[in-house]
């Protein structure tokens, strides 16, 4: 992001808000929103820029050069957007997930289907290797969202690993970081630690998240630099494989209690006519179409805002 561009800063804040809203929904990844909003590669590059050498730039050239090397305006705008969204929208989205699950999942289902097409279109040339990467990504994501929930060991090493894996999932399109914590059995432990201000657990999970974020961002940047089309095909597969998790009509097979609330941890997709509640089919289809159209509407607006060469 160019320094001093206030309009671009505001747009990035709005994109961060969309990422935050997605991260509130278990099963929807903020990384998917980053991808379809056109900031994914800049996000990976900016995270990759966070390294000890930045302190040397600060000492030799001052804070302005440090901030520019960090791409600080972009990261600040994104963090502001995500925090604003989580604090303001979390309660409303949580209510919708409880009271109108079919409708909100339908909207996200349409949005994610459109994002699959959007990301796939960015691939320059399809090759047998790209098709294989697509299938591998889809199979891995499908497997991840189908895994049974583990028992939490409670050990600090395990919590460090949980933080690292969750943050990697959070920036990976198609897989939710919160859902990974549920799968690992660490969700309640982390949630309780935040509510009870248990600094030891918070610090350990936070350090794991920082480690995972910095190391995974370097891997993704390396993959984009050398195997861009294969990486895009793999990420397209990840998003496609996650569709199982966000299918609107689901039958709950197993629940757990987190923070006094009953949360489904294992579900099976069913056809609308087999859904135990009211399927709301007409409205669900309309919302899925709205979510689908929204992606291409945003793409069209972004294209219009690009300066002429």
PDB file of C-alpha atoms in Angstrom, residues 14-297:
ATOM      1  CA  UNK A  14     -13.290  -2.541   4.956  1.00  0.00           C
ATOM      2  CA  UNK A  15     -11.595  -5.671   3.586  1.00  0.00           C
ATOM      3  CA  UNK A  16     -10.262  -6.367   7.079  1.00  0.00           C
ATOM      4  CA  UNK A  17     -13.803  -6.048   8.424  1.00  0.00           C
ATOM      5  CA  UNK A  18     -14.962  -8.648   5.887  1.00  0.00           C
ATOM      6  CA  UNK A  19     -12.128 -10.958   6.998  1.00  0.00           C
ATOM      7  CA  UNK A  20     -13.081 -10.469  10.638  1.00  0.00           C
ATOM      8  CA  UNK A  21     -16.728 -11.259   9.907  1.00  0.00           C
ATOM      9  CA  UNK A  22     -15.694 -14.466   8.144  1.00  0.00           C
ATOM     10  CA  UNK A  23     -13.397 -15.535  10.974  1.00  0.00           C
ATOM     11  CA  UNK A  24     -16.291 -15.276  13.424  1.00  0.00           C
ATOM     12  CA  UNK A  25     -18.105 -18.008  11.460  1.00  0.00           C
ATOM     13  CA  UNK A  26     -16.678 -21.466  12.298  1.00  0.00           C
ATOM     14  CA  UNK A  27     -15.812 -23.052   8.968  1.00  0.00           C
ATOM     15  CA  UNK A  28     -15.326 -19.868   6.926  1.00  0.00           C
ATOM     16  CA  UNK A  29     -11.748 -18.648   6.539  1.00  0.00           C
ATOM     17  CA  UNK A  30     -10.637 -15.040   6.611  1.00  0.00           C
ATOM     18  CA  UNK A  31      -7.973 -16.141   4.128  1.00  0.00           C
ATOM     19  CA  UNK A  32     -10.717 -16.819   1.579  1.00  0.00           C
ATOM     20  CA  UNK A  33     -12.005 -13.257   1.972  1.00  0.00           C
ATOM     21  CA  UNK A  34      -8.452 -11.901   1.655  1.00  0.00           C
ATOM     22  CA  UNK A  35      -8.083 -13.800  -1.603  1.00  0.00           C
ATOM     23  CA  UNK A  36     -11.320 -12.700  -3.225  1.00  0.00           C
ATOM     24  CA  UNK A  37     -10.763  -9.095  -2.127  1.00  0.00           C
ATOM     25  CA  UNK A  38      -7.391  -9.049  -3.904  1.00  0.00           C
ATOM     26  CA  UNK A  39      -5.089  -8.567  -0.908  1.00  0.00           C
ATOM     27  CA  UNK A  40      -3.950 -12.126  -0.238  1.00  0.00           C
ATOM     28  CA  UNK A  41      -0.494 -11.940  -1.819  1.00  0.00           C
ATOM     29  CA  UNK A  42       0.174  -8.514  -0.286  1.00  0.00           C
ATOM     30  CA  UNK A  43      -0.850  -9.933   3.098  1.00  0.00           C
ATOM     31  CA  UNK A  44       1.563 -12.860   2.755  1.00  0.00           C
ATOM     32  CA  UNK A  45       4.381 -10.569   1.593  1.00  0.00           C
ATOM     33  CA  UNK A  46       3.745  -8.091   4.429  1.00  0.00           C
ATOM     34  CA  UNK A  47       3.782 -10.829   7.068  1.00  0.00           C
ATOM     35  CA  UNK A  48       6.974 -12.144   5.501  1.00  0.00           C
ATOM     36  CA  UNK A  49       8.519  -8.677   5.913  1.00  0.00           C
ATOM     37  CA  UNK A  50       8.320  -8.972   9.707  1.00  0.00           C
ATOM     38  CA  UNK A  51      11.865  -9.934  10.629  1.00  0.00           C
ATOM     39  CA  UNK A  52      14.677  -8.734  12.948  1.00  0.00           C
ATOM     40  CA  UNK A  53      16.298  -6.805  10.068  1.00  0.00           C
ATOM     41  CA  UNK A  54      13.502  -4.230  10.390  1.00  0.00           C
ATOM     42  CA  UNK A  55      14.990  -3.057  13.684  1.00  0.00           C
ATOM     43  CA  UNK A  56      18.240  -2.345  11.861  1.00  0.00           C
ATOM     44  CA  UNK A  57      16.354  -0.233   9.315  1.00  0.00           C
ATOM     45  CA  UNK A  58      14.753   1.695  12.192  1.00  0.00           C
ATOM     46  CA  UNK A  59      18.144   2.378  13.802  1.00  0.00           C
ATOM     47  CA  UNK A  60      19.896   3.404  10.577  1.00  0.00           C
ATOM     48  CA  UNK A  61      17.107   5.184   8.638  1.00  0.00           C
ATOM     49  CA  UNK A  62      14.454   6.072  11.211  1.00  0.00           C
ATOM     50  CA  UNK A  63      10.869   5.107  11.916  1.00  0.00           C
ATOM     51  CA  UNK A  64       9.491   6.289   8.549  1.00  0.00           C
ATOM     52  CA  UNK A  65      11.730   3.884   6.606  1.00  0.00           C
ATOM     53  CA  UNK A  66      10.933   1.100   9.093  1.00  0.00           C
ATOM     54  CA  UNK A  67       7.176   1.652   8.688  1.00  0.00           C
ATOM     55  CA  UNK A  68       7.443   1.653   4.905  1.00  0.00           C
ATOM     56  CA  UNK A  69       9.552  -1.536   4.864  1.00  0.00           C
ATOM     57  CA  UNK A  70       6.985  -3.160   7.163  1.00  0.00           C
ATOM     58  CA  UNK A  71       4.106  -2.034   4.900  1.00  0.00           C
ATOM     59  CA  UNK A  72       2.732  -0.675   8.154  1.00  0.00           C
ATOM     60  CA  UNK A  73      -0.233   1.236   6.698  1.00  0.00           C
ATOM     61  CA  UNK A  74      -1.578  -1.948   5.106  1.00  0.00           C
ATOM     62  CA  UNK A  75      -1.136  -4.086   8.237  1.00  0.00           C
ATOM     63  CA  UNK A  76      -2.558  -1.374  10.518  1.00  0.00           C
ATOM     64  CA  UNK A  77      -5.642  -0.944   8.304  1.00  0.00           C
ATOM     65  CA  UNK A  78      -6.187  -4.696   8.160  1.00  0.00           C
ATOM     66  CA  UNK A  79      -5.849  -5.158  11.941  1.00  0.00           C
ATOM     67  CA  UNK A  80      -8.211  -2.226  12.574  1.00  0.00           C
ATOM     68  CA  UNK A  81     -10.784  -3.710  10.203  1.00  0.00           C
ATOM     69  CA  UNK A  82     -10.586  -7.219  11.651  1.00  0.00           C
ATOM     70  CA  UNK A  83     -10.791  -5.953  15.258  1.00  0.00           C
ATOM     71  CA  UNK A  84     -13.709  -3.631  14.448  1.00  0.00           C
ATOM     72  CA  UNK A  85     -15.611  -6.408  12.738  1.00  0.00           C
ATOM     73  CA  UNK A  86     -15.030  -9.003  15.453  1.00  0.00           C
ATOM     74  CA  UNK A  87     -16.084  -6.586  18.208  1.00  0.00           C
ATOM     75  CA  UNK A  88     -19.130  -5.209  16.386  1.00  0.00           C
ATOM     76  CA  UNK A  89     -20.412  -8.130  14.304  1.00  0.00           C
ATOM     77  CA  UNK A  90     -19.523 -11.198  16.357  1.00  0.00           C
ATOM     78  CA  UNK A  91     -22.670 -11.038  18.473  1.00  0.00           C
ATOM     79  CA  UNK A  92     -24.962 -10.571  15.468  1.00  0.00           C
ATOM     80  CA  UNK A  93     -23.369 -13.350  13.429  1.00  0.00           C
ATOM     81  CA  UNK A  94     -23.405 -15.673  16.437  1.00  0.00           C
ATOM     82  CA  UNK A  95     -27.139 -14.957  16.822  1.00  0.00           C
ATOM     83  CA  UNK A  96     -27.748 -15.724  13.141  1.00  0.00           C
ATOM     84  CA  UNK A  97     -25.773 -18.977  13.407  1.00  0.00           C
ATOM     85  CA  UNK A  98     -28.032 -20.009  16.287  1.00  0.00           C
ATOM     86  CA  UNK A  99     -31.392 -18.680  15.112  1.00  0.00           C
ATOM     87  CA  UNK A 100     -31.117 -18.758  11.294  1.00  0.00           C
ATOM     88  CA  UNK A 101     -28.308 -21.239  10.491  1.00  0.00           C
ATOM     89  CA  UNK A 102     -29.698 -22.303   7.090  1.00  0.00           C
ATOM     90  CA  UNK A 103     -29.912 -18.726   5.833  1.00  0.00           C
ATOM     91  CA  UNK A 104     -26.463 -17.535   6.894  1.00  0.00           C
ATOM     92  CA  UNK A 105     -24.795 -20.762   5.714  1.00  0.00           C
ATOM     93  CA  UNK A 106     -26.610 -20.403   2.368  1.00  0.00           C
ATOM     94  CA  UNK A 107     -25.195 -16.911   1.890  1.00  0.00           C
ATOM     95  CA  UNK A 108     -21.664 -18.063   2.720  1.00  0.00           C
ATOM     96  CA  UNK A 109     -22.064 -21.160   0.536  1.00  0.00           C
ATOM     97  CA  UNK A 110     -22.849 -18.994  -2.495  1.00  0.00           C
ATOM     98  CA  UNK A 111     -19.980 -16.662  -1.634  1.00  0.00           C
ATOM     99  CA  UNK A 112     -17.467 -19.506  -1.356  1.00  0.00           C
ATOM    100  CA  UNK A 113     -18.652 -21.194  -4.590  1.00  0.00           C
ATOM    101  CA  UNK A 114     -18.079 -17.900  -6.405  1.00  0.00           C
ATOM    102  CA  UNK A 115     -14.660 -17.531  -4.761  1.00  0.00           C
ATOM    103  CA  UNK A 116     -13.650 -20.945  -6.151  1.00  0.00           C
ATOM    104  CA  UNK A 117     -14.351 -19.699  -9.672  1.00  0.00           C
ATOM    105  CA  UNK A 118     -12.645 -16.377  -8.892  1.00  0.00           C
ATOM    106  CA  UNK A 119      -9.413 -17.981  -7.675  1.00  0.00           C
ATOM    107  CA  UNK A 120      -9.417 -20.592 -10.456  1.00  0.00           C
ATOM    108  CA  UNK A 121      -9.652 -17.825 -13.063  1.00  0.00           C
ATOM    109  CA  UNK A 122      -6.403 -16.334 -11.732  1.00  0.00           C
ATOM    110  CA  UNK A 123      -4.501 -19.470 -12.810  1.00  0.00           C
ATOM    111  CA  UNK A 124      -2.548 -18.649 -15.958  1.00  0.00           C
ATOM    112  CA  UNK A 125      -2.382 -22.149 -17.442  1.00  0.00           C
ATOM    113  CA  UNK A 126      -3.895 -25.435 -16.318  1.00  0.00           C
ATOM    114  CA  UNK A 127      -1.520 -28.390 -16.420  1.00  0.00           C
ATOM    115  CA  UNK A 128      -1.790 -32.003 -15.182  1.00  0.00           C
ATOM    116  CA  UNK A 129       0.223 -30.887 -12.145  1.00  0.00           C
ATOM    117  CA  UNK A 130      -2.255 -28.083 -11.489  1.00  0.00           C
ATOM    118  CA  UNK A 131      -5.209 -30.458 -11.699  1.00  0.00           C
ATOM    119  CA  UNK A 132      -3.441 -32.831  -9.294  1.00  0.00           C
ATOM    120  CA  UNK A 133      -2.760 -29.921  -6.888  1.00  0.00           C
ATOM    121  CA  UNK A 134      -6.449 -28.972  -7.078  1.00  0.00           C
ATOM    122  CA  UNK A 135      -7.530 -32.514  -6.203  1.00  0.00           C
ATOM    123  CA  UNK A 136      -4.972 -32.821  -3.387  1.00  0.00           C
ATOM    124  CA  UNK A 137      -6.068 -29.492  -1.891  1.00  0.00           C
ATOM    125  CA  UNK A 138      -9.746 -30.456  -2.075  1.00  0.00           C
ATOM    126  CA  UNK A 139      -9.082 -33.865  -0.499  1.00  0.00           C
ATOM    127  CA  UNK A 140      -6.999 -32.376   2.336  1.00  0.00           C
ATOM    128  CA  UNK A 141      -9.587 -29.712   3.188  1.00  0.00           C
ATOM    129  CA  UNK A 142     -12.413 -32.257   3.013  1.00  0.00           C
ATOM    130  CA  UNK A 143     -10.456 -34.517   5.356  1.00  0.00           C
ATOM    131  CA  UNK A 144      -9.697 -31.703   7.803  1.00  0.00           C
ATOM    132  CA  UNK A 145     -13.337 -30.609   8.128  1.00  0.00           C
ATOM    133  CA  UNK A 146     -14.317 -34.282   8.642  1.00  0.00           C
ATOM    134  CA  UNK A 147     -11.855 -35.066  11.447  1.00  0.00           C
ATOM    135  CA  UNK A 148     -13.187 -36.024  14.882  1.00  0.00           C
ATOM    136  CA  UNK A 149     -12.530 -33.658  17.777  1.00  0.00           C
ATOM    137  CA  UNK A 150      -9.434 -34.518  19.818  1.00  0.00           C
ATOM    138  CA  UNK A 151      -9.176 -34.482  23.594  1.00  0.00           C
ATOM    139  CA  UNK A 152      -7.202 -31.495  24.858  1.00  0.00           C
ATOM    140  CA  UNK A 153      -3.971 -32.554  26.559  1.00  0.00           C
ATOM    141  CA  UNK A 154      -3.659 -29.183  28.274  1.00  0.00           C
ATOM    142  CA  UNK A 155       0.148 -29.240  27.964  1.00  0.00           C
ATOM    143  CA  UNK A 156       1.931 -26.013  27.054  1.00  0.00           C
ATOM    144  CA  UNK A 157       3.696 -27.643  24.106  1.00  0.00           C
ATOM    145  CA  UNK A 158       0.363 -28.823  22.747  1.00  0.00           C
ATOM    146  CA  UNK A 159      -1.140 -25.340  23.177  1.00  0.00           C
ATOM    147  CA  UNK A 160       1.867 -23.812  21.374  1.00  0.00           C
ATOM    148  CA  UNK A 161       1.264 -26.221  18.477  1.00  0.00           C
ATOM    149  CA  UNK A 162      -2.468 -25.439  18.541  1.00  0.00           C
ATOM    150  CA  UNK A 163      -1.772 -21.718  18.176  1.00  0.00           C
ATOM    151  CA  UNK A 164       0.656 -22.332  15.309  1.00  0.00           C
ATOM    152  CA  UNK A 165      -1.740 -24.589  13.389  1.00  0.00           C
ATOM    153  CA  UNK A 166      -4.769 -22.366  14.003  1.00  0.00           C
ATOM    154  CA  UNK A 167      -3.068 -19.225  12.680  1.00  0.00           C
ATOM    155  CA  UNK A 168      -1.816 -21.119   9.621  1.00  0.00           C
ATOM    156  CA  UNK A 169      -5.386 -22.213   8.915  1.00  0.00           C
ATOM    157  CA  UNK A 170      -6.617 -18.666   9.432  1.00  0.00           C
ATOM    158  CA  UNK A 171      -4.517 -17.330   6.542  1.00  0.00           C
ATOM    159  CA  UNK A 172      -5.116 -20.403   4.394  1.00  0.00           C
ATOM    160  CA  UNK A 173      -8.202 -20.017   2.181  1.00  0.00           C
ATOM    161  CA  UNK A 174     -10.896 -22.576   2.909  1.00  0.00           C
ATOM    162  CA  UNK A 175     -10.044 -23.608   6.485  1.00  0.00           C
ATOM    163  CA  UNK A 176     -11.141 -21.799   9.654  1.00  0.00           C
ATOM    164  CA  UNK A 177      -8.594 -21.223  12.422  1.00  0.00           C
ATOM    165  CA  UNK A 178     -11.293 -21.408  15.107  1.00  0.00           C
ATOM    166  CA  UNK A 179     -12.452 -24.732  13.672  1.00  0.00           C
ATOM    167  CA  UNK A 180      -8.878 -26.088  13.897  1.00  0.00           C
ATOM    168  CA  UNK A 181      -8.815 -25.196  17.613  1.00  0.00           C
ATOM    169  CA  UNK A 182     -12.091 -27.095  18.053  1.00  0.00           C
ATOM    170  CA  UNK A 183     -10.650 -30.124  16.228  1.00  0.00           C
ATOM    171  CA  UNK A 184      -7.525 -30.058  18.388  1.00  0.00           C
ATOM    172  CA  UNK A 185      -9.615 -29.839  21.551  1.00  0.00           C
ATOM    173  CA  UNK A 186      -7.982 -26.540  22.530  1.00  0.00           C
ATOM    174  CA  UNK A 187     -10.869 -24.176  21.812  1.00  0.00           C
ATOM    175  CA  UNK A 188     -12.346 -24.214  25.317  1.00  0.00           C
ATOM    176  CA  UNK A 189      -8.921 -23.940  26.966  1.00  0.00           C
ATOM    177  CA  UNK A 190      -8.028 -20.875  24.888  1.00  0.00           C
ATOM    178  CA  UNK A 191     -11.476 -19.325  25.369  1.00  0.00           C
ATOM    179  CA  UNK A 192     -11.328 -19.831  29.143  1.00  0.00           C
ATOM    180  CA  UNK A 193      -7.813 -18.381  29.251  1.00  0.00           C
ATOM    181  CA  UNK A 194      -8.991 -15.214  27.492  1.00  0.00           C
ATOM    182  CA  UNK A 195     -11.988 -14.820  29.814  1.00  0.00           C
ATOM    183  CA  UNK A 196      -9.964 -15.563  32.956  1.00  0.00           C
ATOM    184  CA  UNK A 197      -6.938 -13.495  31.850  1.00  0.00           C
ATOM    185  CA  UNK A 198      -4.641 -16.527  32.162  1.00  0.00           C
ATOM    186  CA  UNK A 199      -1.525 -14.837  30.796  1.00  0.00           C
ATOM    187  CA  UNK A 200       0.584 -18.005  30.738  1.00  0.00           C
ATOM    188  CA  UNK A 201      -1.748 -19.802  28.313  1.00  0.00           C
ATOM    189  CA  UNK A 202      -2.412 -16.636  26.302  1.00  0.00           C
ATOM    190  CA  UNK A 203       1.316 -16.003  25.865  1.00  0.00           C
ATOM    191  CA  UNK A 204       2.076 -19.629  24.914  1.00  0.00           C
ATOM    192  CA  UNK A 205      -0.726 -19.752  22.318  1.00  0.00           C
ATOM    193  CA  UNK A 206       0.252 -16.288  21.085  1.00  0.00           C
ATOM    194  CA  UNK A 207       3.895 -17.317  20.634  1.00  0.00           C
ATOM    195  CA  UNK A 208       2.732 -20.400  18.742  1.00  0.00           C
ATOM    196  CA  UNK A 209       0.578 -18.184  16.518  1.00  0.00           C
ATOM    197  CA  UNK A 210       3.503 -15.826  15.808  1.00  0.00           C
ATOM    198  CA  UNK A 211       5.791 -18.765  15.010  1.00  0.00           C
ATOM    199  CA  UNK A 212       3.208 -20.364  12.734  1.00  0.00           C
ATOM    200  CA  UNK A 213       2.345 -17.099  11.018  1.00  0.00           C
ATOM    201  CA  UNK A 214       5.904 -16.069  10.223  1.00  0.00           C
ATOM    202  CA  UNK A 215       7.074 -19.527   9.121  1.00  0.00           C
ATOM    203  CA  UNK A 216       3.971 -20.328   7.053  1.00  0.00           C
ATOM    204  CA  UNK A 217       3.998 -16.924   5.377  1.00  0.00           C
ATOM    205  CA  UNK A 218       7.548 -17.563   4.190  1.00  0.00           C
ATOM    206  CA  UNK A 219       6.510 -20.911   2.738  1.00  0.00           C
ATOM    207  CA  UNK A 220       3.530 -19.378   0.928  1.00  0.00           C
ATOM    208  CA  UNK A 221       5.628 -16.523  -0.458  1.00  0.00           C
ATOM    209  CA  UNK A 222       8.205 -19.019  -1.738  1.00  0.00           C
ATOM    210  CA  UNK A 223       5.432 -21.078  -3.362  1.00  0.00           C
ATOM    211  CA  UNK A 224       3.884 -18.030  -5.034  1.00  0.00           C
ATOM    212  CA  UNK A 225       7.267 -16.867  -6.322  1.00  0.00           C
ATOM    213  CA  UNK A 226       8.227 -20.219  -7.883  1.00  0.00           C
ATOM    214  CA  UNK A 227       5.006 -22.150  -8.470  1.00  0.00           C
ATOM    215  CA  UNK A 228       2.259 -19.542  -8.667  1.00  0.00           C
ATOM    216  CA  UNK A 229      -0.207 -21.512 -10.814  1.00  0.00           C
ATOM    217  CA  UNK A 230       0.284 -24.701  -8.793  1.00  0.00           C
ATOM    218  CA  UNK A 231      -0.181 -22.753  -5.550  1.00  0.00           C
ATOM    219  CA  UNK A 232      -3.367 -21.138  -6.847  1.00  0.00           C
ATOM    220  CA  UNK A 233      -4.667 -24.561  -7.923  1.00  0.00           C
ATOM    221  CA  UNK A 234      -3.891 -25.967  -4.464  1.00  0.00           C
ATOM    222  CA  UNK A 235      -5.675 -23.058  -2.754  1.00  0.00           C
ATOM    223  CA  UNK A 236      -8.649 -23.453  -5.096  1.00  0.00           C
ATOM    224  CA  UNK A 237      -8.833 -27.064  -3.960  1.00  0.00           C
ATOM    225  CA  UNK A 238      -8.698 -26.026  -0.306  1.00  0.00           C
ATOM    226  CA  UNK A 239     -11.655 -23.701  -0.795  1.00  0.00           C
ATOM    227  CA  UNK A 240     -13.622 -26.338  -2.724  1.00  0.00           C
ATOM    228  CA  UNK A 241     -12.958 -28.985  -0.069  1.00  0.00           C
ATOM    229  CA  UNK A 242     -14.273 -26.694   2.663  1.00  0.00           C
ATOM    230  CA  UNK A 243     -17.737 -26.596   1.071  1.00  0.00           C
ATOM    231  CA  UNK A 244     -18.691 -29.659   3.104  1.00  0.00           C
ATOM    232  CA  UNK A 245     -18.379 -27.632   6.305  1.00  0.00           C
ATOM    233  CA  UNK A 246     -20.615 -24.786   5.111  1.00  0.00           C
ATOM    234  CA  UNK A 247     -23.382 -26.807   3.427  1.00  0.00           C
ATOM    235  CA  UNK A 248     -26.537 -25.077   4.730  1.00  0.00           C
ATOM    236  CA  UNK A 249     -28.572 -28.159   5.677  1.00  0.00           C
ATOM    237  CA  UNK A 250     -26.811 -30.190   8.366  1.00  0.00           C
ATOM    238  CA  UNK A 251     -27.776 -32.777  10.946  1.00  0.00           C
ATOM    239  CA  UNK A 252     -25.939 -32.458  14.275  1.00  0.00           C
ATOM    240  CA  UNK A 253     -24.291 -35.719  15.316  1.00  0.00           C
ATOM    241  CA  UNK A 254     -22.200 -34.560  18.298  1.00  0.00           C
ATOM    242  CA  UNK A 255     -22.010 -31.439  20.468  1.00  0.00           C
ATOM    243  CA  UNK A 256     -19.721 -30.047  23.149  1.00  0.00           C
ATOM    244  CA  UNK A 257     -20.247 -27.282  25.681  1.00  0.00           C
ATOM    245  CA  UNK A 258     -17.956 -24.267  25.229  1.00  0.00           C
ATOM    246  CA  UNK A 259     -18.303 -21.304  27.588  1.00  0.00           C
ATOM    247  CA  UNK A 260     -21.733 -22.501  28.686  1.00  0.00           C
ATOM    248  CA  UNK A 261     -22.985 -22.864  25.109  1.00  0.00           C
ATOM    249  CA  UNK A 262     -23.735 -26.076  23.258  1.00  0.00           C
ATOM    250  CA  UNK A 263     -21.655 -26.071  20.064  1.00  0.00           C
ATOM    251  CA  UNK A 264     -21.968 -28.710  17.300  1.00  0.00           C
ATOM    252  CA  UNK A 265     -18.579 -30.343  16.656  1.00  0.00           C
ATOM    253  CA  UNK A 266     -19.653 -33.106  14.267  1.00  0.00           C
ATOM    254  CA  UNK A 267     -22.321 -32.723  11.632  1.00  0.00           C
ATOM    255  CA  UNK A 268     -23.505 -34.485   8.501  1.00  0.00           C
ATOM    256  CA  UNK A 269     -24.888 -32.751   5.443  1.00  0.00           C
ATOM    257  CA  UNK A 270     -28.436 -33.696   4.415  1.00  0.00           C
ATOM    258  CA  UNK A 271     -30.683 -32.768   1.513  1.00  0.00           C
ATOM    259  CA  UNK A 272     -33.116 -29.898   2.210  1.00  0.00           C
ATOM    260  CA  UNK A 273     -36.090 -32.285   2.215  1.00  0.00           C
ATOM    261  CA  UNK A 274     -34.372 -34.446   4.871  1.00  0.00           C
ATOM    262  CA  UNK A 275     -33.494 -31.478   7.096  1.00  0.00           C
ATOM    263  CA  UNK A 276     -35.010 -31.916  10.593  1.00  0.00           C
ATOM    264  CA  UNK A 277     -36.067 -28.240  10.755  1.00  0.00           C
ATOM    265  CA  UNK A 278     -37.625 -25.781   8.332  1.00  0.00           C
ATOM    266  CA  UNK A 279     -35.455 -25.891   5.149  1.00  0.00           C
ATOM    267  CA  UNK A 280     -36.383 -22.345   3.994  1.00  0.00           C
ATOM    268  CA  UNK A 281     -35.410 -23.485   0.503  1.00  0.00           C
ATOM    269  CA  UNK A 282     -36.589 -20.485  -1.523  1.00  0.00           C
ATOM    270  CA  UNK A 283     -34.956 -17.868   0.705  1.00  0.00           C
ATOM    271  CA  UNK A 284     -31.839 -20.020   1.097  1.00  0.00           C
ATOM    272  CA  UNK A 285     -31.386 -20.238  -2.681  1.00  0.00           C
ATOM    273  CA  UNK A 286     -31.932 -16.469  -2.995  1.00  0.00           C
ATOM    274  CA  UNK A 287     -29.269 -15.760  -0.368  1.00  0.00           C
ATOM    275  CA  UNK A 288     -26.834 -18.219  -1.981  1.00  0.00           C
ATOM    276  CA  UNK A 289     -27.309 -16.386  -5.298  1.00  0.00           C
ATOM    277  CA  UNK A 290     -26.789 -13.059  -3.497  1.00  0.00           C
ATOM    278  CA  UNK A 291     -23.535 -14.307  -1.972  1.00  0.00           C
ATOM    279  CA  UNK A 292     -22.413 -15.628  -5.348  1.00  0.00           C
ATOM    280  CA  UNK A 293     -23.222 -12.338  -7.103  1.00  0.00           C
ATOM    281  CA  UNK A 294     -21.536 -10.259  -4.410  1.00  0.00           C
ATOM    282  CA  UNK A 295     -18.100 -11.661  -5.274  1.00  0.00           C
ATOM    283  CA  UNK A 296     -18.328 -10.698  -8.929  1.00  0.00           C
ATOM    284  CA  UNK A 297     -19.879  -7.328  -8.056  1.00  0.00           C
TER     285      UNK A 297
END
